[in-house]
mmCIF file of C-alpha atoms and ligand atoms in Angstrom:
data_model
loop_
_atom_site.group_PDB
_atom_site.id
_atom_site.type_symbol
_atom_site.label_atom_id
_atom_site.label_comp_id
_atom_site.label_asym_id
_atom_site.label_seq_id
_atom_site.Cartn_x
_atom_site.Cartn_y
_atom_site.Cartn_z
ATOM 1 C CA MET A 1 112.733 85.607 94.829
ATOM 2 C CA THR A 2 115.888 83.620 95.650
ATOM 3 C CA LYS A 3 116.000 81.702 98.903
ATOM 4 C CA LYS A 4 118.153 83.201 101.671
ATOM 5 C CA SER A 5 121.212 81.237 102.761
ATOM 6 C CA ASN A 6 121.605 79.992 106.321
ATOM 7 C CA LEU A 7 124.295 81.362 108.598
ATOM 8 C CA GLU A 8 125.130 79.694 111.910
ATOM 9 C CA ILE A 9 126.975 81.786 114.466
ATOM 10 C CA ILE A 10 128.895 79.472 116.778
ATOM 11 C CA VAL A 11 129.734 80.929 120.178
ATOM 12 C CA PRO A 12 131.878 78.954 122.666
ATOM 13 C CA VAL A 13 130.878 79.786 126.229
ATOM 14 C CA TYR A 14 132.631 78.895 129.481
ATOM 15 C CA ASN A 15 131.479 80.126 132.886
ATOM 16 C CA GLU A 16 129.947 83.286 131.446
ATOM 17 C CA SER A 17 126.581 83.310 133.238
ATOM 18 C CA TYR A 18 127.071 86.916 134.317
ATOM 19 C CA GLY A 19 126.238 89.140 131.347
ATOM 20 C CA LEU A 20 125.676 86.322 128.838
ATOM 21 C CA TYR A 21 122.002 87.149 128.291
ATOM 22 C CA GLU A 22 122.738 90.822 127.559
ATOM 23 C CA ASN A 23 125.720 89.999 125.328
ATOM 24 C CA ILE A 24 123.768 87.542 123.188
ATOM 25 C CA MET A 25 120.942 90.054 122.876
ATOM 26 C CA THR A 26 123.508 92.641 121.725
ATOM 27 C CA ILE A 27 124.905 90.181 119.155
ATOM 28 C CA SER A 28 121.326 89.446 118.029
ATOM 29 C CA SER A 29 120.704 93.131 117.357
ATOM 30 C CA TYR A 30 123.439 93.156 114.689
ATOM 31 C CA LEU A 31 122.431 90.080 112.663
ATOM 32 C CA SER A 32 122.409 90.532 108.902
ATOM 33 C CA PRO A 33 118.932 90.569 107.338
ATOM 34 C CA LYS A 34 120.433 89.120 104.138
ATOM 35 C CA VAL A 35 120.643 85.592 105.619
ATOM 36 C CA ASN A 36 118.661 83.305 107.925
ATOM 37 C CA ASN A 37 120.520 83.395 111.224
ATOM 38 C CA ILE A 38 120.986 80.749 113.898
ATOM 39 C CA ILE A 39 123.070 81.433 117.003
ATOM 40 C CA THR A 40 124.446 78.270 118.600
ATOM 41 C CA LEU A 41 125.888 78.618 122.071
ATOM 42 C CA ILE A 42 128.263 75.817 122.991
ATOM 43 C CA ASP A 43 128.498 75.441 126.744
ATOM 44 C CA ASP A 44 132.038 74.201 127.338
ATOM 45 C CA GLY A 45 131.174 72.265 130.521
ATOM 46 C CA SER A 46 130.571 75.395 132.612
ATOM 47 C CA THR A 47 130.327 75.004 136.367
ATOM 48 C CA ASP A 48 128.290 78.174 137.003
ATOM 49 C CA SER A 49 124.718 78.817 135.818
ATOM 50 C CA THR A 50 125.713 79.345 132.161
ATOM 51 C CA ARG A 51 123.574 76.394 131.085
ATOM 52 C CA ARG A 52 120.461 77.918 132.655
ATOM 53 C CA GLU A 53 121.182 81.233 130.895
ATOM 54 C CA ILE A 54 121.530 79.446 127.541
ATOM 55 C CA GLU A 55 118.299 77.526 128.151
ATOM 56 C CA ALA A 56 116.505 80.808 128.905
ATOM 57 C CA LEU A 57 117.947 82.406 125.763
ATOM 58 C CA SER A 58 116.891 79.515 123.532
ATOM 59 C CA ALA A 59 113.451 79.174 125.140
ATOM 60 C CA GLY A 60 112.695 82.822 124.414
ATOM 61 C CA ASN A 61 114.253 83.080 120.937
ATOM 62 C CA GLY A 62 113.633 80.556 118.172
ATOM 63 C CA TYR A 63 116.906 81.346 116.400
ATOM 64 C CA ILE A 64 119.093 80.571 119.452
ATOM 65 C CA LYS A 65 120.045 77.022 120.399
ATOM 66 C CA GLY A 66 122.326 75.451 122.971
ATOM 67 C CA ILE A 67 124.711 72.511 122.908
ATOM 68 C CA TYR A 68 126.014 71.404 126.285
ATOM 69 C CA LEU A 69 129.335 69.600 126.644
ATOM 70 C CA ALA A 70 129.311 67.172 129.559
ATOM 71 C CA LYS A 71 132.848 68.138 130.582
ATOM 72 C CA HIS A 72 135.041 71.195 130.207
ATOM 73 C CA ALA A 73 137.064 70.516 127.045
ATOM 74 C CA GLY A 74 138.391 73.933 125.991
ATOM 75 C CA LYS A 75 137.445 76.598 123.467
ATOM 76 C CA GLU A 76 138.816 74.748 120.416
ATOM 77 C CA HIS A 77 136.792 71.658 121.259
ATOM 78 C CA ALA A 78 133.668 73.794 121.719
ATOM 79 C CA ILE A 79 134.198 75.450 118.318
ATOM 80 C CA TYR A 80 134.626 72.091 116.567
ATOM 81 C CA THR A 81 131.503 70.730 118.295
ATOM 82 C CA GLY A 82 129.595 73.653 116.806
ATOM 83 C CA LEU A 83 131.025 73.003 113.343
ATOM 84 C CA GLU A 84 130.307 69.260 113.553
ATOM 85 C CA ASN A 85 126.686 69.893 114.454
ATOM 86 C CA SER A 86 126.048 72.523 111.800
ATOM 87 C CA SER A 87 124.480 72.011 108.399
ATOM 88 C CA ALA A 88 124.376 75.756 107.592
ATOM 89 C CA ASP A 89 125.656 77.265 104.318
ATOM 90 C CA ALA A 90 128.218 79.248 106.320
ATOM 91 C CA CYS A 91 129.470 79.216 109.901
ATOM 92 C CA MET A 92 130.745 82.166 111.825
ATOM 93 C CA VAL A 93 132.729 81.836 115.055
ATOM 94 C CA MET A 94 132.819 84.578 117.655
ATOM 95 C CA ASP A 95 133.466 85.079 121.371
ATOM 96 C CA CYS A 96 130.547 85.784 123.689
ATOM 97 C CA ASP A 97 132.174 88.719 125.506
ATOM 98 C CA LEU A 98 131.729 91.317 122.700
ATOM 99 C CA GLN A 99 135.507 91.554 122.167
ATOM 100 C CA HIS A 100 134.720 90.507 118.588
ATOM 101 C CA PRO A 101 132.588 93.546 117.660
ATOM 102 C CA PRO A 102 129.167 92.251 116.583
ATOM 103 C CA ARG A 103 128.500 95.401 114.515
ATOM 104 C CA LEU A 104 130.823 93.834 111.914
ATOM 105 C CA ILE A 105 128.646 90.728 111.404
ATOM 106 C CA PRO A 106 126.838 92.232 108.355
ATOM 107 C CA VAL A 107 130.234 93.140 106.822
ATOM 108 C CA PHE A 108 131.401 89.516 107.146
ATOM 109 C CA VAL A 109 128.146 88.330 105.570
ATOM 110 C CA ASP A 110 128.430 90.787 102.657
ATOM 111 C CA LYS A 111 131.968 89.610 101.874
ATOM 112 C CA TRP A 112 130.827 85.981 101.925
ATOM 113 C CA LEU A 113 127.889 86.803 99.629
ATOM 114 C CA GLU A 114 130.427 88.510 97.324
ATOM 115 C CA GLY A 115 132.158 85.135 97.023
ATOM 116 C CA TYR A 116 134.904 84.891 99.666
ATOM 117 C CA MET A 117 135.078 81.393 101.194
ATOM 118 C CA VAL A 118 136.870 82.719 104.285
ATOM 119 C CA VAL A 119 136.273 86.095 105.907
ATOM 120 C CA GLU A 120 138.477 86.708 108.913
ATOM 121 C CA GLY A 121 138.754 89.210 111.699
ATOM 122 C CA ILE A 122 142.278 90.612 112.094
ATOM 123 C CA LYS A 123 143.208 92.635 115.178
ATOM 124 C CA THR A 124 144.579 96.109 114.562
ATOM 125 C CA SER A 125 145.156 96.562 118.269
ATOM 126 C CA ARG A 126 145.161 93.918 120.958
ATOM 127 C CA GLY A 127 143.124 95.980 123.413
ATOM 128 C CA LYS A 128 143.868 95.949 127.122
ATOM 129 C CA GLU A 129 146.310 93.096 127.540
ATOM 130 C CA SER A 130 149.233 92.519 129.879
ATOM 131 C CA TYR A 131 152.811 92.956 128.635
ATOM 132 C CA PHE A 132 153.362 89.247 129.368
ATOM 133 C CA ASN A 133 150.395 88.208 127.176
ATOM 134 C CA LYS A 134 151.450 90.469 124.305
ATOM 135 C CA THR A 135 155.019 89.128 124.418
ATOM 136 C CA MET A 136 153.835 85.501 124.554
ATOM 137 C CA ALA A 137 151.404 86.028 121.654
ATOM 138 C CA SER A 138 154.077 87.682 119.535
ATOM 139 C CA ALA A 139 156.614 84.906 120.295
ATOM 140 C CA PHE A 140 153.972 82.292 119.464
ATOM 141 C CA SER A 141 153.183 83.758 116.036
ATOM 142 C CA LYS A 142 156.899 84.176 115.227
ATOM 143 C CA ILE A 143 157.544 80.494 115.995
ATOM 144 C CA ILE A 144 154.516 79.385 113.926
ATOM 145 C CA LYS A 145 155.724 81.551 111.016
ATOM 146 C CA LYS A 146 159.235 80.115 111.212
ATOM 147 C CA PHE A 147 158.205 76.452 111.477
ATOM 148 C CA PHE A 148 155.104 76.331 109.282
ATOM 149 C CA ASP A 149 155.289 79.512 107.188
ATOM 150 C CA ILE A 150 151.795 80.494 108.342
ATOM 151 C CA ASN A 151 151.103 84.060 109.383
ATOM 152 C CA LEU A 152 148.905 84.044 112.481
ATOM 153 C CA TYR A 153 150.042 87.469 113.634
ATOM 154 C CA ASN A 154 146.953 89.286 114.956
ATOM 155 C CA SER A 155 144.704 86.560 113.544
ATOM 156 C CA THR A 156 141.619 85.577 115.550
ATOM 157 C CA ASP A 157 138.844 83.015 115.752
ATOM 158 C CA TYR A 158 136.426 85.727 114.605
ATOM 159 C CA LYS A 159 135.848 84.159 111.201
ATOM 160 C CA LEU A 160 133.152 83.283 108.727
ATOM 161 C CA ILE A 161 133.751 80.157 106.672
ATOM 162 C CA ASP A 162 131.762 78.755 103.785
ATOM 163 C CA ARG A 163 130.169 75.283 104.001
ATOM 164 C CA SER A 164 132.885 73.914 101.690
ATOM 165 C CA VAL A 165 135.563 75.096 104.146
ATOM 166 C CA THR A 166 133.744 73.564 107.138
ATOM 167 C CA ASP A 167 133.481 70.270 105.235
ATOM 168 C CA LYS A 168 137.182 70.366 104.430
ATOM 169 C CA LEU A 169 138.123 71.125 108.057
ATOM 170 C CA LEU A 170 135.944 68.314 109.344
ATOM 171 C CA SER A 171 137.278 65.786 106.847
ATOM 172 C CA ASP A 172 140.816 66.315 108.160
ATOM 173 C CA ASP A 173 142.315 64.588 111.193
ATOM 174 C CA ASN A 174 141.084 66.711 114.079
ATOM 175 C CA SER A 175 142.417 64.760 117.024
ATOM 176 C CA CYS A 176 144.233 67.991 117.903
ATOM 177 C CA LYS A 177 142.184 71.096 117.401
ATOM 178 C CA PHE A 178 143.393 74.575 116.474
ATOM 179 C CA PHE A 179 140.704 76.355 114.469
ATOM 180 C CA ARG A 180 142.658 79.471 113.423
ATOM 181 C CA GLY A 181 145.659 77.506 112.258
ATOM 182 C CA ALA A 182 143.607 74.831 110.522
ATOM 183 C CA VAL A 183 141.754 77.470 108.456
ATOM 184 C CA SER A 184 145.002 79.296 107.587
ATOM 185 C CA SER A 185 146.731 76.085 106.544
ATOM 186 C CA LEU A 186 144.095 75.569 103.835
ATOM 187 C CA ASN A 187 145.693 78.542 102.043
ATOM 188 C CA LEU A 188 142.435 79.894 100.688
ATOM 189 C CA LYS A 189 142.054 83.460 99.492
ATOM 190 C CA SER A 190 140.475 85.199 102.451
ATOM 191 C CA CYS A 191 139.006 88.625 103.048
ATOM 192 C CA PRO A 192 140.420 90.407 106.117
ATOM 193 C CA ILE A 193 138.141 92.517 108.310
ATOM 194 C CA TYR A 194 140.226 94.726 110.606
ATOM 195 C CA PHE A 195 139.027 95.542 114.088
ATOM 196 C CA ASP A 196 140.194 96.896 117.438
ATOM 197 C CA VAL A 197 139.691 94.506 120.329
ATOM 198 C CA GLU A 198 136.970 95.980 122.517
ATOM 199 C CA PRO A 199 137.190 95.714 126.294
ATOM 200 C CA ARG A 200 135.515 92.585 127.673
ATOM 201 C CA ALA A 201 131.856 93.400 128.337
ATOM 202 C CA TYR A 202 131.577 91.400 131.602
ATOM 203 C CA GLY A 203 133.786 89.203 133.768
ATOM 204 C CA SER A 204 137.375 88.230 133.042
ATOM 205 C CA SER A 205 139.338 86.081 130.584
ATOM 206 C CA LYS A 206 138.723 82.339 130.822
ATOM 207 C CA PHE A 207 142.216 81.499 129.584
ATOM 208 C CA GLY A 208 144.658 80.686 132.349
ATOM 209 C CA LEU A 209 148.336 79.893 131.766
ATOM 210 C CA HIS A 210 147.515 76.173 131.630
ATOM 211 C CA SER A 211 144.927 76.693 128.810
ATOM 212 C CA LYS A 212 147.428 78.856 126.903
ATOM 213 C CA ILE A 213 150.154 76.223 127.101
ATOM 214 C CA LYS A 214 147.659 73.548 125.976
ATOM 215 C CA LEU A 215 146.589 75.758 123.045
ATOM 216 C CA ALA A 216 150.205 76.306 121.968
ATOM 217 C CA SER A 217 150.900 72.579 122.155
ATOM 218 C CA ASP A 218 147.709 71.690 120.191
ATOM 219 C CA ALA A 219 148.621 74.360 117.640
ATOM 220 C CA PHE A 220 151.976 72.695 117.059
ATOM 221 C CA LYS A 221 150.499 69.205 116.834
ATOM 222 C CA THR A 222 147.725 70.338 114.466
ATOM 223 C CA LEU A 223 150.055 72.207 112.117
ATOM 224 C CA SER A 224 152.704 69.460 112.175
ATOM 225 C CA LYS A 225 150.075 66.901 111.158
ATOM 226 C CA LYS A 226 148.811 69.160 108.361
ATOM 227 C CA ASN A 227 152.353 69.723 107.106
ATOM 228 C CA ASN A 228 152.977 65.987 107.060
ATOM 229 C CA THR A 229 149.743 65.374 105.156
ATOM 230 C CA GLU A 230 150.743 67.918 102.506
ATOM 231 C CA PHE A 231 154.201 66.355 102.436
ATOM 232 C CA ASN A 232 152.731 62.857 102.004
ATOM 233 C CA LYS A 233 150.516 64.076 99.137
ATOM 234 C CA MET A 234 153.596 65.404 97.317
ATOM 235 C CA HIS A 235 155.582 62.145 97.609
HETATM 236 N N1 UDP B 1 135.927 79.897 126.209
HETATM 237 C C1 UDP B 1 135.549 78.571 126.165
HETATM 238 N N2 UDP B 1 136.323 77.638 126.802
HETATM 239 C C2 UDP B 1 137.477 77.976 127.454
HETATM 240 C C3 UDP B 1 137.890 79.336 127.455
HETATM 241 C C4 UDP B 1 137.098 80.268 126.825
HETATM 242 O O1 UDP B 1 134.509 78.240 125.587
HETATM 243 O O2 UDP B 1 138.129 77.084 128.006
HETATM 244 C C5 UDP B 1 135.106 80.911 125.524
HETATM 245 C C6 UDP B 1 134.748 82.128 126.366
HETATM 246 O O3 UDP B 1 133.572 81.918 127.140
HETATM 247 C C7 UDP B 1 134.599 83.217 125.309
HETATM 248 C C8 UDP B 1 135.663 82.833 124.291
HETATM 249 O O4 UDP B 1 135.889 81.438 124.463
HETATM 250 O O5 UDP B 1 133.344 83.197 124.665
HETATM 251 C C9 UDP B 1 136.954 83.627 124.471
HETATM 252 O O6 UDP B 1 137.401 83.470 125.801
HETATM 253 P P1 UDP B 1 138.098 84.645 126.621
HETATM 254 O O7 UDP B 1 137.341 85.907 126.434
HETATM 255 O O8 UDP B 1 138.282 84.172 128.016
HETATM 256 O O9 UDP B 1 139.499 84.721 125.876
HETATM 257 P P2 UDP B 1 140.457 85.990 125.667
HETATM 258 O O10 UDP B 1 139.608 87.109 125.132
HETATM 259 O O11 UDP B 1 141.020 86.306 127.005
HETATM 260 O O12 UDP B 1 141.459 85.485 124.683
HETATM 261 MG MG1 MG B 2 137.698 87.658 125.547
#
């Protein structure tokens, strides 16, 4: 019998104490039996009782672990902390609020086992979102397409990446972090998994205008650096 591969599901978590336990239990109920699963919850310096919830989850379930950032550093930082601390054969990133439908986890795993190095969730609808948010998101992806020729339209952080892809991401300069863009800029053949954004299971979005502006600025810095690196390799 061949040994099962290890999959680590990295979940950034910020001030999500309400409903976190139930959400992680829901995610757990959809894990693929074809791999050994670990769920790593990265507490992004929460100021509520998120840490206690994560400790309770990991104390009661051997496959769940917690990493606790001393200070709030943002979702991208939390994702990269998860990647840096993982030695799994594949890493999957997903939100903790069930907006990335966990029932698709086995589909991601199957596509990876078929040989795709990147399996990525693509939104078919953006769910309940304000007109302002939709317009900003659309403008953002148009600008990224124009400047860097990368299509991030409806792309998400809901992704599964092979160990080789994680290694490549981590070997790059990550002083600015933008997970979605960094994976896309590798130009690997990926398998899309289409999904409708579900309503948030509990609470409200943790992205204020300030976080969105910071993300857009980090996205630009990350992609500019990657473009320069490719440019330097060619000359
Ligand atoms: N999150 C985080 N740090 C932040 C903002 C969000 O770790 O600064 C986490 C959050 O707890 C959730 C995921 O990132 O698991 C997505 O956040 P949210 O649902 O607020 O984003 P939205 O769905 O509004 O884009
Ligand atoms: Mg959300």
